[in-house]
Amino acid sequence: MTRNHSPKSLAVLLRARMHPDPVSPAPPPPAPTAAAAPDPDPSAPPAAAAVRHWLHASVSSSASTALDRFSDGYRSLDRPGRREILRSLAADYDVPRARVRDLMRQYLSAAAAGGEEEEEEHPEAGGGGGSASAMYRMERGLREALRPKYAGFLEAMNAQPGGLKLLAVIRADLLALLGEENLPALRALDGYLKEKLVTWLSPAALTLHQITWDDPASLLEKIVAYEAVHPIRNLIDLKRRLGVGRRCFGYFHPAIPGEPLIFIEVALLKDTAASIQEVLWDDPPTPESEARCALFYSISSTQPGLSGINLGKFLLKRVIEMLRRDMPSVQIFATLSPIPGFMQWLLAKLASQIKLAEAESQDGSLLEGTSSTFRESILFPEEERMIHDAVEHAGGKSGIKLLQDILKSSQWVKSDKLSSALKSPLMRLCARYLAREKKRGKALDAVANFHLQNGAMIERINWMADQSEKGIQQSGGIMVNYMYRLENIEEYALSYLGTGLAHTSSNLLQYIEDLIQFLFAQGTLLDSSGLVPETNAEAIRVARSRGVQTIIATGKSRAAVIEVLGKVNLVGTWFVSLRRGGQKLYQKNLDIEVCREALLYSLEHRVALVAFSQDDCYTTFDDNPLVDFFLVYHEPKVRRHKFVFLETPEAISSMLRPHWARRVDGMAQVILIQAQSDVLEVVPLRTSKGNGVKIMLESLCASPDEVMALGDGENDKEMLQLADLLVLCSPMAAR
């Protein structure tokens, strides 16, 4: 082997994944049998007890020899041995709580004896400074005591050669242990170690380096070993990824020389790629002078222990800045990203729907408002037909059961008929998964969450973009383009972090089936009898059959809504009243003085008043026929929620409305109900339909461009102004 070929050949021969934590050849000594015993024989085989001895010595003195022995010993331990050390580190070297309690008692006693209040007002005084000095010393002692014993050990280890790398290994082991033993002491150790790593690995301490074919073979070996998204197949593949039309950048730390903490691969293209095949296999590559798009197609970390520190965010930002500076022709910054959780989510969704269907068929009937509420139309009718037509022996199975059976094996991609039948539902459901499915208010998919919190938007999903076995199993071969629009990055990042809103392009919206449709049951949806007309019910059924998740937003009570919808078989429709999922979204009550004055006004002027308080509905004059109207309409029964005056339209216009608008200014709002011109509502501030939609949008992590609102009156105006799609019903339509 010649000198010219040796380094690059080595880079390829080591294609198998490297262990990020190589075993050290130097074993630790065994633990001493007594406190006064001499240091153990360093040639003895390693054991957890021996490593605990060096851990104790390291915590006690932070001597370099003890730290080196601990480092060598820990690397030599097997998994159970390492976990034993981590439990000891977390429990035996935690905060000395007994000492903290003693110091707190002393501090409180000294404060009481020395006149704490006077010293706080005049710290320069305090008996010539003696008492104040004692307090400051105690406070300093408290701060030191609240510091865990392992703090000094971790800081000393970070200062050792190779110590930062070992700390990353320790945290990786700790995260794995926490997955099985979620103990408070282990969580505290992880939190403290993560906090220190964030400081030690700040962007100011890192160096950005472009990795090229001319770098040492040892570095190229690590790129081959740690590439986690699209494995590097051979020497030609590696050389292409580092050659013309390609870039590879890594973040390096001086304490871990020759090894990137994280690296990113970039393709320079004429336009955004729709498949990984065209990125990895293009031959010849796009001339760099013609490149308009910088496509990030792989971000890989070499240190599992740095999870949660988000070095990728800083690396991505630095790379975009560098490319903007060095390549003015590049105007598009996008990704071609995997969707690692999609197929797992979809199979779980199918399994739950199949189980619900089986339970319902066994029961023979539905319990009102229970299981049917959780049933979803996963497939459109035409999609079910296409799947049935593509399967030779369906055996009477439902469409979702057939889909589940097909997806359990990746062999379906070899059938053109099956692939064609599955394209529509998989693309639609994948768009929903990326843009709508949440975990703690953020995107369920980890890669989506990473890019969205960095300020990207979901631009496009691509069918059969990754036809590898891994790509089919993870996402049915679908990949996604996230777009970084430079002028919107900060805005999108803040919006996502604050509300969980995932910004999407029109390319994606064509696939999203759960367009949220807000219908308000205040005369527009209901008829004069307080019921849903069959024509309205049929419209909702058609929307649901097309995959539209219909949410009826109303202030009416839950029982009333279930009763009304149940009469037209719409119980499965989602609705949002004062509560959603058991959690109260919003409630506002009228001031008690406003309620008292309204009652007196009603009695004095002989104007019928209907008020709603807790579980009761009250009226001052029950001879008015409109009283029955409100009872039929199932108005909300919430403490001091609202009251209404019942009078002729002329009296309301000339007398009641002007008077009460002045009277409640700043305390409540007065609304004229268009459907009933002889009704004047007085409701709490910020309880309009428009504000209700805003509150619900925040709860659902949705945006106004997903709202379709129907309205016919003045009390619908704010809601209609908010909605992207509005339908004006008579009489407002005439205006």
XYZ file of C-alpha atoms in Angstrom:
735
model
C 0.000 0.000 0.000
C 1.529 3.265 -1.079
C 1.816 6.325 1.077
C -0.662 8.293 -1.107
C -3.478 5.763 -0.794
C -3.066 4.633 2.805
C -4.997 7.398 4.652
C -8.039 7.308 2.378
C -8.161 3.522 2.284
C -8.201 3.490 6.072
C -11.075 5.943 6.003
C -13.197 3.468 4.067
C -12.061 0.258 5.712
C -13.564 1.515 8.943
C -17.101 1.899 7.574
C -18.626 -0.086 10.443
C -19.848 2.100 13.281
C -17.179 3.011 15.787
C -17.827 2.718 19.503
C -18.079 6.286 20.781
C -16.613 5.024 24.064
C -13.506 2.903 23.357
C -12.243 0.667 26.153
C -9.123 1.973 27.801
C -6.230 -0.477 28.150
C -5.452 0.699 31.691
C -7.665 -1.121 34.247
C -8.455 0.408 37.655
C -7.229 -1.079 40.923
C -9.527 -2.941 43.351
C -11.052 -1.143 46.317
C -9.126 -1.157 49.605
C -10.399 -3.383 52.407
C -9.919 -0.693 55.055
C -9.537 3.060 55.214
C -5.839 2.784 56.087
C -5.045 0.157 53.447
C -2.473 1.036 50.759
C -3.494 1.758 47.192
C -4.692 -1.406 45.464
C -2.660 -3.236 42.883
C -3.201 -1.461 39.522
C -2.692 -4.740 37.638
C -5.789 -6.343 39.181
C -8.880 -6.782 36.958
C -11.331 -3.857 36.979
C -14.413 -3.982 39.172
C -17.125 -1.528 40.177
C -15.823 -1.529 43.757
C -12.393 -0.438 42.539
C -13.869 2.345 40.417
C -15.927 3.496 43.416
C -12.671 3.780 45.348
C -11.225 6.101 42.708
C -14.497 8.001 42.509
C -14.305 8.671 46.250
C -10.686 9.733 45.936
C -11.537 12.022 43.012
C -14.434 13.677 44.847
C -12.327 14.097 48.000
C -9.194 15.579 46.467
C -9.670 16.085 42.684
C -6.113 14.825 42.273
C -5.074 14.122 38.667
C -3.949 10.585 39.488
C -7.295 9.673 41.034
C -9.192 11.257 38.135
C -7.097 9.334 35.600
C -7.605 6.054 37.454
C -11.356 6.675 37.663
C -11.532 7.557 33.952
C -9.675 4.400 32.912
C -11.693 2.261 35.269
C -15.085 3.634 34.253
C -14.357 3.045 30.555
C -13.429 -0.557 31.325
C -16.683 -1.362 33.126
C -19.571 -3.206 31.552
C -23.097 -1.761 31.530
C -24.178 -3.010 35.001
C -20.902 -1.790 36.495
C -21.302 1.684 35.036
C -24.855 1.921 36.326
C -23.677 1.020 39.806
C -21.163 3.883 39.670
C -23.804 6.336 38.432
C -26.174 5.416 41.261
C -23.356 5.932 43.742
C -22.355 9.270 42.203
C -25.956 10.546 42.311
C -26.855 9.320 45.811
C -23.609 9.351 47.812
C -22.302 12.698 46.574
C -25.503 14.713 46.462
C -26.274 17.884 48.423
C -25.417 17.365 52.155
C -28.925 18.058 53.362
C -28.201 17.543 57.075
C -25.572 20.280 56.944
C -27.952 22.515 54.961
C -30.614 22.131 57.664
C -28.114 22.980 60.435
C -26.930 26.077 58.587
C -30.498 27.201 57.946
C -31.336 26.912 61.659
C -28.229 28.899 62.551
C -29.040 31.498 59.940
C -32.614 31.962 61.117
C -31.504 32.167 64.749
C -28.839 34.753 63.954
C -31.303 36.766 61.889
C -33.823 36.835 64.722
C -31.212 37.779 67.305
C -29.526 40.455 65.211
C -32.603 42.341 64.024
C -32.854 41.189 60.425
C -35.375 43.833 59.339
C -33.196 46.740 60.430
C -30.145 45.312 58.654
C -32.109 44.857 55.444
C -33.103 48.518 55.525
C -29.645 49.761 56.634
C -27.034 47.135 55.671
C -24.191 49.577 56.386
C -25.184 49.670 60.049
C -25.739 46.447 61.953
C -23.667 46.978 65.073
C -20.492 48.202 63.456
C -20.588 45.542 60.748
C -20.015 42.486 62.956
C -23.567 41.173 62.789
C -23.891 41.880 59.072
C -20.553 40.196 58.359
C -21.701 37.108 60.213
C -24.877 36.990 58.136
C -22.910 37.293 54.899
C -20.606 34.472 55.981
C -23.591 32.255 56.782
C -25.180 33.016 53.423
C -21.946 32.133 51.678
C -21.788 28.921 53.653
C -25.362 28.094 52.683
C -24.590 28.614 48.997
C -21.591 26.301 49.256
C -23.564 23.672 51.171
C -26.351 23.661 48.579
C -23.795 22.730 45.939
C -23.742 18.936 45.417
C -20.527 17.151 46.355
C -20.099 15.863 42.808
C -19.903 19.436 41.445
C -16.172 19.754 42.129
C -15.539 16.299 40.680
C -17.311 17.143 37.416
C -15.461 20.451 37.073
C -12.116 18.802 37.795
C -12.857 16.055 35.280
C -13.690 18.656 32.621
C -10.239 20.199 33.155
C -8.483 16.848 32.650
C -7.202 15.792 29.198
C -9.977 13.667 27.735
C -12.275 14.616 30.613
C -14.937 16.380 28.541
C -15.288 13.334 26.310
C -15.687 11.114 29.381
C -18.373 13.420 30.795
C -20.290 13.094 27.518
C -20.000 9.300 27.860
C -21.190 9.458 31.473
C -24.230 11.515 30.504
C -25.097 9.119 27.680
C -25.028 6.256 30.202
C -27.045 8.369 32.632
C -29.757 9.088 30.043
C -30.026 5.366 29.296
C -30.336 4.608 33.024
C -32.986 7.310 33.474
C -35.060 5.601 30.788
C -35.425 2.669 33.184
C -34.976 4.224 36.638
C -36.470 7.711 36.751
C -35.217 8.523 40.255
C -34.994 12.082 41.680
C -31.281 11.772 42.522
C -30.456 10.609 38.992
C -32.572 13.411 37.490
C -30.761 15.957 39.651
C -27.370 14.638 38.542
C -28.420 14.747 34.894
C -29.797 18.281 35.246
C -26.595 19.540 36.876
C -24.331 17.807 34.353
C -26.374 19.067 31.414
C -26.233 22.616 32.785
C -22.435 22.424 33.035
C -22.082 20.922 29.548
C -24.179 23.762 28.092
C -21.674 26.205 29.614
C -18.567 24.279 28.582
C -19.887 23.749 25.044
C -21.132 27.269 24.362
C -20.781 28.374 20.714
C -17.962 30.705 21.767
C -15.897 27.670 22.783
C -16.520 25.785 19.512
C -14.766 26.010 16.171
C -16.551 25.642 12.833
C -14.499 23.684 10.321
C -15.265 22.636 6.750
C -14.403 18.952 6.422
C -12.789 18.091 3.068
C -11.144 15.168 1.368
C -7.782 16.601 2.409
C -8.470 16.192 6.140
C -6.687 13.405 8.064
C -7.922 9.867 7.558
C -8.721 9.607 11.276
C -11.264 12.424 10.923
C -12.800 10.941 7.773
C -13.144 7.628 9.591
C -15.315 9.323 12.169
C -17.529 10.914 9.489
C -18.094 7.462 8.003
C -18.736 5.923 11.423
C -21.074 8.558 12.822
C -23.185 9.403 9.733
C -26.568 8.515 11.203
C -29.093 9.605 8.559
C -27.777 8.234 5.242
C -24.940 5.717 5.762
C -21.827 6.235 3.634
C -21.529 3.155 1.437
C -18.017 3.267 0.031
C -15.037 5.394 -0.912
C -16.773 6.877 -3.959
C -19.775 7.892 -1.859
C -17.568 9.580 0.747
C -15.549 11.425 -1.895
C -18.741 12.672 -3.609
C -20.120 14.048 -0.325
C -16.930 16.039 0.196
C -16.410 17.062 -3.436
C -17.754 19.569 -5.964
C -21.257 20.834 -5.205
C -21.118 19.509 -1.655
C -20.119 20.829 1.736
C -19.587 19.193 5.115
C -19.155 21.310 8.244
C -18.416 20.236 11.799
C -18.320 21.829 15.235
C -15.074 21.033 17.102
C -14.022 21.580 20.712
C -10.323 21.886 21.661
C -10.804 19.345 24.472
C -11.877 16.673 21.935
C -9.389 17.175 19.084
C -9.853 15.521 15.723
C -13.490 14.601 16.341
C -16.516 16.786 15.529
C -19.215 17.006 18.168
C -21.776 17.356 15.382
C -21.547 17.707 11.606
C -23.881 18.722 8.800
C -23.870 17.764 5.113
C -25.001 20.213 2.420
C -25.820 19.786 -1.264
C -25.589 22.804 -3.599
C -28.384 22.451 -6.169
C -30.354 24.450 -8.714
C -33.574 23.846 -6.792
C -34.936 22.035 -3.737
C -34.505 18.282 -4.151
C -37.522 15.989 -3.826
C -35.654 12.715 -3.160
C -32.464 11.629 -1.455
C -31.561 9.600 -4.523
C -30.991 12.726 -6.611
C -28.886 14.226 -3.811
C -26.612 11.236 -3.252
C -26.398 9.893 -6.793
C -26.340 12.969 -9.014
C -23.634 12.620 -11.642
C -22.320 15.028 -12.655
C -23.114 17.391 -9.762
C -24.602 20.838 -10.256
C -21.908 23.411 -11.124
C -21.484 25.555 -8.033
C -21.810 28.738 -10.050
C -25.381 27.672 -10.989
C -26.430 26.631 -7.490
C -29.384 28.523 -6.047
C -30.283 26.159 -3.207
C -28.282 24.994 -0.193
C -29.957 21.742 0.832
C -29.165 20.325 4.294
C -29.700 16.603 4.018
C -27.963 15.164 7.089
C -27.164 16.375 10.612
C -25.395 13.810 12.786
C -24.169 13.995 16.377
C -21.134 12.016 17.478
C -21.915 12.319 21.192
C -25.214 10.840 22.486
C -24.462 12.397 25.853
C -24.945 15.891 24.426
C -28.660 15.305 23.804
C -30.789 18.346 24.600
C -27.954 20.858 24.302
C -29.046 21.720 20.737
C -25.656 22.235 19.160
C -27.386 21.600 15.821
C -29.252 24.886 16.087
C -26.048 26.889 16.426
C -24.275 24.865 13.744
C -27.118 25.362 11.268
C -27.171 29.110 11.917
C -23.406 29.436 11.461
C -23.437 27.418 8.238
C -26.253 29.514 6.749
C -24.306 32.680 7.599
C -21.152 31.288 5.999
C -22.901 30.168 2.811
C -24.683 33.519 2.453
C -21.334 35.250 2.689
C -19.333 32.943 0.434
C -22.011 32.031 -2.157
C -24.222 35.026 -3.033
C -25.986 33.018 -5.757
C -27.578 30.751 -3.128
C -30.990 32.167 -2.215
C -32.818 29.088 -0.919
C -31.953 27.351 2.336
C -33.894 24.142 2.825
C -33.626 20.591 4.108
C -34.519 17.169 2.830
C -35.345 15.494 6.100
C -36.499 12.076 7.279
C -39.750 11.604 9.202
C -38.629 8.980 11.707
C -41.811 8.703 13.776
C -44.506 8.726 11.095
C -45.009 5.002 10.521
C -44.910 4.215 14.242
C -47.583 6.859 14.873
C -49.752 5.676 11.988
C -49.662 2.005 12.977
C -50.583 2.959 16.554
C -53.455 5.109 15.251
C -54.750 2.292 13.059
C -54.524 -0.211 15.926
C -56.521 2.043 18.276
C -59.246 2.653 15.679
C -59.520 -1.044 14.917
C -59.830 -1.801 18.633
C -62.558 0.836 19.033
C -64.487 -0.571 16.085
C -64.267 -4.089 17.521
C -65.442 -2.917 20.946
C -68.424 -1.103 19.419
C -69.449 -4.082 17.328
C -69.286 -6.339 20.389
C -71.378 -3.963 22.503
C -73.951 -3.700 19.758
C -74.658 -0.055 20.542
C -72.753 3.092 21.437
C -72.773 4.824 24.758
C -73.713 8.386 23.974
C -70.687 10.691 23.823
C -68.087 8.021 24.697
C -66.407 5.711 22.208
C -67.887 7.355 19.118
C -66.237 10.615 20.145
C -62.836 8.981 19.644
C -63.646 7.348 16.321
C -61.947 8.932 13.325
C -62.382 8.601 9.596
C -58.767 7.623 8.937
C -59.502 6.841 5.291
C -61.742 8.606 2.801
C -64.359 6.393 1.128
C -62.554 6.509 -2.212
C -59.272 5.599 -0.511
C -60.888 2.569 1.080
C -62.180 1.492 -2.326
C -58.731 1.851 -3.907
C -57.122 -0.257 -1.156
C -59.811 -2.945 -1.492
C -59.302 -2.994 -5.265
C -55.519 -3.316 -4.858
C -55.726 -6.282 -2.454
C -56.484 -9.579 -4.147
C -58.023 -11.309 -1.127
C -59.535 -8.724 1.203
C -61.507 -11.313 3.174
C -64.183 -8.852 4.245
C -61.705 -6.745 6.220
C -62.190 -3.017 6.689
C -60.015 -0.517 4.865
C -57.997 0.429 7.959
C -57.404 -3.255 8.815
C -56.142 -3.879 5.280
C -53.923 -0.795 5.520
C -52.506 -2.044 8.818
C -51.731 -5.470 7.336
C -50.050 -3.922 4.284
C -47.857 -1.538 6.277
C -46.573 -4.188 8.663
C -44.331 -5.354 5.838
C -42.224 -3.165 3.564
C -42.952 -5.450 0.596
C -45.851 -3.268 -0.576
C -43.425 -0.882 -2.293
C -42.649 -3.627 -4.819
C -46.257 -3.604 -6.039
C -47.188 -0.717 -8.327
C -50.856 -1.344 -7.612
C -50.439 -1.154 -3.826
C -48.106 1.848 -4.026
C -50.609 3.716 -6.160
C -53.464 2.913 -3.759
C -51.475 3.969 -0.677
C -50.023 7.213 -2.003
C -53.072 9.403 -1.339
C -53.804 8.309 2.263
C -50.150 8.146 3.311
C -49.320 11.602 1.959
C -52.420 13.079 3.575
C -51.826 11.400 6.935
C -48.136 12.301 6.868
C -49.021 15.989 6.395
C -51.364 15.735 9.366
C -48.667 14.028 11.454
C -46.116 16.762 10.761
C -48.352 19.804 11.111
C -50.991 18.745 13.630
C -49.865 15.962 15.947
C -48.448 17.410 19.167
C -46.671 16.378 22.326
C -46.792 18.943 25.127
C -47.824 21.528 22.563
C -44.910 20.894 20.202
C -44.506 18.742 17.084
C -44.663 15.034 17.843
C -41.938 14.277 15.303
C -38.481 14.989 16.775
C -36.944 16.188 13.496
C -39.925 18.458 12.821
C -39.646 19.904 16.315
C -35.930 20.600 15.772
C -36.427 22.546 12.549
C -39.615 24.338 13.600
C -38.047 25.636 16.803
C -35.131 26.885 14.693
C -37.519 28.989 12.604
C -38.197 26.785 9.567
C -41.552 26.162 7.907
C -42.889 22.898 6.503
C -42.592 23.406 2.760
C -43.340 20.116 0.985
C -43.596 16.355 1.479
C -42.191 14.046 -1.194
C -43.473 10.608 -2.186
C -40.889 7.799 -2.386
C -38.100 10.222 -1.570
C -36.179 7.600 0.435
C -36.572 4.100 -0.966
C -34.093 2.478 1.392
C -35.311 -0.194 3.808
C -34.919 2.260 6.680
C -36.840 4.969 4.831
C -39.758 2.642 4.037
C -39.989 1.362 7.616
C -39.798 4.829 9.184
C -42.018 6.870 6.914
C -43.261 4.815 3.980
C -40.476 6.397 1.892
C -41.816 9.939 2.413
C -39.403 12.790 3.174
C -40.063 16.446 3.945
C -38.525 19.750 2.879
C -38.246 22.320 5.664
C -37.637 25.821 4.328
C -35.600 28.488 6.111
C -36.914 31.815 4.842
C -34.308 34.212 6.185
C -36.710 37.111 6.643
C -39.100 34.969 8.733
C -36.780 32.761 10.795
C -37.005 34.739 14.038
C -40.758 35.306 13.712
C -41.502 31.639 13.009
C -39.243 30.435 15.816
C -40.862 32.726 18.392
C -44.354 31.807 17.178
C -43.632 28.080 17.407
C -41.945 28.278 20.796
C -44.762 30.431 22.166
C -47.853 28.703 20.762
C -46.685 25.517 19.043
C -47.924 26.815 15.684
C -46.214 25.014 12.794
C -46.021 27.298 9.777
C -46.813 25.468 6.557
C -46.811 26.307 2.873
C -49.702 25.931 0.455
C -47.897 22.855 -0.907
C -48.588 21.068 2.359
C -52.083 22.402 2.993
C -53.414 20.494 -0.016
C -52.832 17.260 1.905
C -54.033 18.251 5.355
C -57.415 16.654 5.935
C -58.221 18.137 9.297
C -59.062 21.654 8.172
C -60.693 22.971 11.314
C -64.187 24.204 10.667
C -65.748 26.341 13.380
C -69.559 26.411 13.361
C -71.288 28.440 16.035
C -74.503 27.027 17.450
C -76.161 30.403 18.020
C -78.900 30.518 15.405
C -76.631 29.948 12.401
C -76.315 26.220 13.037
C -79.523 25.760 15.018
C -83.075 26.591 14.040
C -85.641 28.560 16.035
C -86.442 25.449 18.069
C -82.867 25.067 19.236
C -82.266 21.989 17.046
C -79.908 21.215 14.171
C -81.889 21.107 10.907
C -81.331 18.008 8.809
C -79.816 20.093 6.000
C -77.148 21.430 8.381
C -76.539 17.971 9.823
C -76.066 16.531 6.336
C -73.573 19.265 5.470
C -71.494 18.347 8.531
C -71.680 14.648 7.649
C -70.427 15.354 4.135
C -67.553 17.432 5.517
C -66.625 14.633 7.917
C -66.749 12.043 5.151
C -64.207 14.200 3.289
C -61.882 14.122 6.276
C -62.730 17.540 7.675
C -62.533 17.496 11.465
C -65.553 19.580 12.397
C -65.387 21.396 15.708
C -68.509 23.127 16.915
C -67.549 25.987 19.190
C -70.301 27.006 21.539
C -70.943 28.456 24.935
C -73.692 25.951 25.594
C -73.413 23.283 28.233
C -71.851 19.937 27.338
C -75.006 17.968 28.114
C -77.079 20.296 25.945
C -74.719 19.963 22.976
C -74.620 16.155 23.231
C -78.421 16.093 23.381
C -78.856 18.356 20.351
C -76.201 16.624 18.223
C -77.372 13.168 19.234
C -80.793 13.802 17.689
C -79.167 14.014 14.239
C -76.475 11.376 14.859
C -73.585 13.843 15.128
C -72.279 12.896 18.564
C -68.926 11.951 17.056
C -68.405 15.552 16.002
C -65.957 17.354 18.235
C -67.285 20.387 20.003
C -65.683 22.828 22.372
C -67.794 24.311 25.122
C -66.373 25.810 28.299
C -64.194 22.753 28.717
C -62.143 20.634 26.343
C -60.635 17.359 27.442
C -61.558 18.149 31.034
C -59.573 21.386 31.065
C -61.316 24.708 31.318
C -60.239 26.968 28.484
C -61.726 30.275 29.517
C -64.338 31.693 31.851
C -65.325 35.262 32.581
C -68.068 36.380 34.972
C -70.072 39.574 35.150
C -69.392 41.986 37.955
C -71.878 41.425 40.776
C -72.779 45.123 40.869
C -73.723 45.048 37.184
C -75.975 42.050 37.850
C -77.627 43.739 40.844
C -78.298 46.931 38.890
C -79.733 44.954 35.968
C -82.210 43.256 38.272
C -83.321 46.582 39.761
C -83.607 48.102 36.278
C -85.789 45.213 35.124
C -88.158 45.512 38.058
C -88.366 49.302 37.880
C -88.935 49.568 34.123
C -90.929 46.336 33.676
C -88.421 44.979 31.148
C -88.150 41.195 31.100
C -84.730 39.932 32.203
C -83.282 36.415 31.813
C -80.169 35.668 33.844
C -77.982 32.567 34.151
C -76.396 31.664 37.471
C -74.747 28.339 38.281
C -77.305 25.577 37.547
C -80.328 27.833 37.345
C -81.969 30.126 34.839
C -83.886 33.077 36.309
C -86.397 35.497 34.840
C -88.126 38.520 36.317
C -91.273 38.207 34.188
C -92.171 34.741 32.910
C -95.078 35.915 30.780
C -92.740 36.897 27.945
C -92.769 34.147 25.244
C -89.033 34.587 24.620
C -88.270 33.121 28.039
C -89.180 29.664 26.747
C -87.008 30.315 23.702
C -83.885 30.614 25.880
C -84.716 27.518 27.845
C -85.041 25.532 24.615
C -81.756 26.942 23.347
C -79.847 25.373 26.267
C -78.019 28.533 27.193
C -74.938 28.082 29.415
C -75.504 27.750 33.122
C -72.376 29.312 34.490
C -72.144 31.594 37.491
C -72.975 35.180 36.437
C -72.134 34.348 32.822
C -74.557 36.793 31.208
C -78.021 38.263 31.231
C -80.393 39.338 28.451
C -83.145 41.943 28.235
C -86.275 41.079 26.276
C -88.053 44.042 24.682
C -89.311 45.320 21.342
C -86.693 46.151 18.707
C -87.653 49.830 18.887
C -87.230 49.980 22.673
C -83.894 48.173 22.502
C -82.569 50.496 19.821
C -83.757 53.781 21.338
C -83.557 53.146 25.068
C -81.957 49.941 26.399
C -78.878 49.706 24.249
C -77.687 53.333 24.672
C -78.314 53.189 28.415
C -76.501 49.910 29.077
C -73.645 50.679 26.697
C -72.864 53.721 28.844
C -73.548 51.943 32.127
C -71.230 48.946 31.634
C -68.485 50.706 29.657
C -65.191 49.116 30.738
C -66.941 46.417 32.808
C -68.973 44.442 30.263
C -70.123 44.588 26.665
C -73.551 44.960 25.091
C -74.428 42.868 22.050
C -77.515 42.826 19.839
C -78.494 39.297 18.768
C -79.269 39.520 15.067
C -81.359 36.362 14.989
C -83.594 37.833 17.699
C -83.857 41.602 17.268
C -85.868 41.841 20.461
C -83.009 40.475 22.606
C -80.123 42.517 24.033
C -77.232 40.628 25.654
C -74.934 41.944 28.359
C -71.870 39.720 28.643
C -68.448 39.945 30.322
C -65.630 41.703 28.493
C -63.604 39.624 26.044
C -66.262 36.929 25.735
C -67.164 37.558 22.112
C -67.188 34.796 19.539
C -64.077 36.266 17.948
C -62.166 36.108 21.219
C -63.472 32.595 21.779
C -62.021 31.517 18.448
C -58.658 33.097 19.324
C -58.543 31.217 22.619
C -59.431 27.960 20.908
C -56.842 28.487 18.185
C -54.173 28.804 20.856
C -55.424 25.626 22.530
C -55.433 23.716 19.229
C -52.130 25.245 18.023
C -53.924 26.389 14.863
C -54.008 29.633 12.921
C -56.832 31.848 11.551
C -56.191 30.651 8.009
C -57.649 27.280 9.085
C -60.954 28.724 10.266
C -64.219 28.757 8.345
C -66.843 30.790 10.166
C -70.561 31.147 9.503
C -72.371 34.203 10.780
C -75.535 36.201 10.348
C -75.380 39.036 12.852
C -73.569 41.730 14.722
C -72.345 39.300 17.362
C -70.595 37.306 14.605
C -68.679 40.271 13.164
C -65.404 39.864 15.077
C -65.379 36.120 14.404
C -65.954 36.654 10.682
C -63.165 39.235 10.528
C -60.770 36.732 12.084
C -61.580 33.754 9.853
C -59.749 33.075 6.612
C -62.891 31.617 5.007
C -66.241 33.105 5.953
C -69.839 32.482 4.996
C -72.308 35.327 5.443
C -75.872 34.239 6.073
C -78.953 36.407 5.809
C -79.472 39.104 7.036
C -75.764 39.990 7.250
C -75.238 38.786 3.680
C -77.568 41.542 2.530
C -75.181 44.110 3.994
